[in-house]
């Protein structure tokens, strides 16, 4: 069996790694240890790359419902068959006793699954095919006393099953009956091959402990604004995509899910982009997460290091790795035959002018600036100096893999960097040059207003000299360069709402077929800032309703079919929802 529709997957996370489980109970993606580690279940990208199915036998299910348990990322799925009802509860376990921000500090990775009979008797099937190293390895399975050890490459996987499993050719399987009131716990632990063996955890109380750990996260982060339930769910997704040991937020849990089925725009999003940094900081601030904003800021500052003449990289690994060189996994067919399947992302070497604005703006967003260290001062001055190179072309927000262009969004973010640097200058010491920075800032704005406007299109276009609309210019009001009520900006917003929208979903550019979720929420913000609150709220609610049944968004949505496309769940989509909800609460928010 191949992978399910992208919207059918639910996210499991322990704030260090992630797994995806389908509606029918198949774990088709899990990368133990950390988000960007090699998968041990990879059916998401190839039918032969491993999975763990635990659900009613094929053809017996009449209805399936699922939900997260008590604002956690522990997933409960209820299957109704002709013979009865059964629930399967899945989670990546927190360390015993962990609470709140202690999530992600695991000594080992454990995937727990608990089967509970609710009514009648349901015939169940368990099929376990571990395939480490993105499916390259078919491990030996050693079955004894309810434990199945898979030893392959750098990992040991230990599965404990309450029902006897038959092992053959790297596969373990069984069919069994579950009656009302019966509870069966399965747990799968991952550990390094040359370290201590995995230890056993009782999955039933361990899952309850994990729910409590997530609940304390919720209790630490009250939100006082519109659409609280939607915001809490999206905030939890962002928490789930946070690599807690460092504070980095990965763009998504997956690699190479296609923007177009059968296409080649399939990239690895299991890294942290500085482009998304300020938006994520704002989302965490809105949902009252001061510790997370501080940790995320510290990660970004350490990863960027000392700022010299070379531009700051646009993205990093979860512990600050810079070299994310890309390669293809040619043995994998790809999701819906969408090749290549990529690991790594060569965008790490691109130049993007938005990075200085992101980092300097983050300093202004934090309330507890206080006295800056000499290292921080040097970093901020260096970033401001990099922003003075705004005249040079770059790869743009969408990371075009061709010659650089003069993208308006990049210029606007350079303006934001210089404007923020001028405001911070009294704290930056003798190397600060606010007069020169202010002159460069004003020149950026003059250039964007003069050369970015296209009379024939009647809007600001994506790049200077271009006649093509681009949704990236929706960030201009948020930078402070111009208000959304400015007549030309207002005309641009309307042009994007008319020309780049299909059934309420905003495409990034005219040739794109699917709507980009984050851009649609940016349009909500622009409409709210322009004073069209009712229209903005209607678009927000229409967009929020396009999430899957668990409230998750992928990168894009096909407006014709409603199918989710691209990597999932995408942090930027959920950050966009949080930002739009808060803008509808506070249209004047900076």
Tab-separated table of N, CA, C and O in Angstrom, residues 34 36 243 245-248 272 299 302-303 316-322:
chain	number	residue	atom	x	y	z
A	34	UNK	N	16.231	13.017	15.986
A	34	UNK	CA	15.950	14.426	15.723
A	34	UNK	C	15.231	14.543	14.385
A	34	UNK	O	15.212	13.613	13.592
A	36	UNK	N	15.704	15.840	11.510
A	36	UNK	CA	16.364	15.627	10.218
A	36	UNK	C	17.180	14.343	10.167
A	36	UNK	O	18.005	14.165	9.280
A	243	UNK	N	12.766	21.994	18.148
A	243	UNK	CA	13.796	21.095	18.663
A	243	UNK	C	14.221	21.650	20.014
A	243	UNK	O	15.033	22.581	20.107
A	245	UNK	N	16.082	20.920	22.609
A	245	UNK	CA	17.429	21.128	23.138
A	245	UNK	C	18.076	22.434	22.709
A	245	UNK	O	18.880	22.997	23.453
A	246	UNK	N	17.743	22.943	21.512
A	246	UNK	CA	18.355	24.185	21.048
A	246	UNK	C	17.373	25.339	20.959
A	246	UNK	O	17.775	26.505	21.011
A	247	UNK	N	16.098	25.047	20.778
A	247	UNK	CA	15.104	26.091	20.577
A	247	UNK	C	14.787	26.360	19.130
A	247	UNK	O	13.888	27.162	18.831
A	248	UNK	N	15.475	25.711	18.188
A	248	UNK	CA	15.215	25.925	16.763
A	248	UNK	C	13.847	25.379	16.387
A	248	UNK	O	13.423	24.332	16.883
A	272	UNK	N	15.774	24.914	10.008
A	272	UNK	CA	15.234	26.156	10.553
A	272	UNK	C	15.676	27.331	9.682
A	272	UNK	O	16.875	27.537	9.489
A	299	UNK	N	19.308	30.666	19.988
A	299	UNK	CA	19.731	29.753	18.925
A	299	UNK	C	20.133	30.536	17.683
A	299	UNK	O	21.177	30.260	17.067
A	302	UNK	N	23.508	32.396	18.211
A	302	UNK	CA	24.655	31.490	18.203
A	302	UNK	C	24.912	30.933	16.808
A	302	UNK	O	26.056	30.776	16.389
A	303	UNK	N	23.841	30.608	16.102
A	303	UNK	CA	23.999	30.033	14.770
A	303	UNK	C	24.603	31.044	13.811
A	303	UNK	O	25.466	30.710	12.995
A	316	UNK	N	19.671	26.934	8.910
A	316	UNK	CA	20.616	26.123	9.673
A	316	UNK	C	19.970	24.797	10.042
A	316	UNK	O	18.748	24.636	10.008
A	317	UNK	N	20.824	23.852	10.433
A	317	UNK	CA	20.326	22.659	11.085
A	317	UNK	C	19.863	22.990	12.495
A	317	UNK	O	20.080	24.096	13.009
A	318	UNK	N	19.242	22.025	13.152
A	318	UNK	CA	18.598	22.321	14.430
A	318	UNK	C	19.579	22.651	15.541
A	318	UNK	O	19.203	23.249	16.555
A	319	UNK	N	20.843	22.301	15.393
A	319	UNK	CA	21.836	22.713	16.381
A	319	UNK	C	22.841	23.688	15.782
A	319	UNK	O	23.955	23.833	16.277
A	320	UNK	N	22.429	24.371	14.698
A	320	UNK	CA	23.244	25.437	14.135
A	320	UNK	C	24.143	25.031	12.999
A	320	UNK	O	24.994	25.830	12.576
A	321	UNK	N	23.998	23.832	12.467
A	321	UNK	CA	24.838	23.401	11.345
A	321	UNK	C	24.615	24.312	10.134
A	321	UNK	O	23.476	24.664	9.812
A	322	UNK	N	25.688	24.651	9.448
A	322	UNK	CA	25.571	25.530	8.285
A	322	UNK	C	25.561	24.754	6.973
A	322	UNK	O	24.820	25.102	6.063
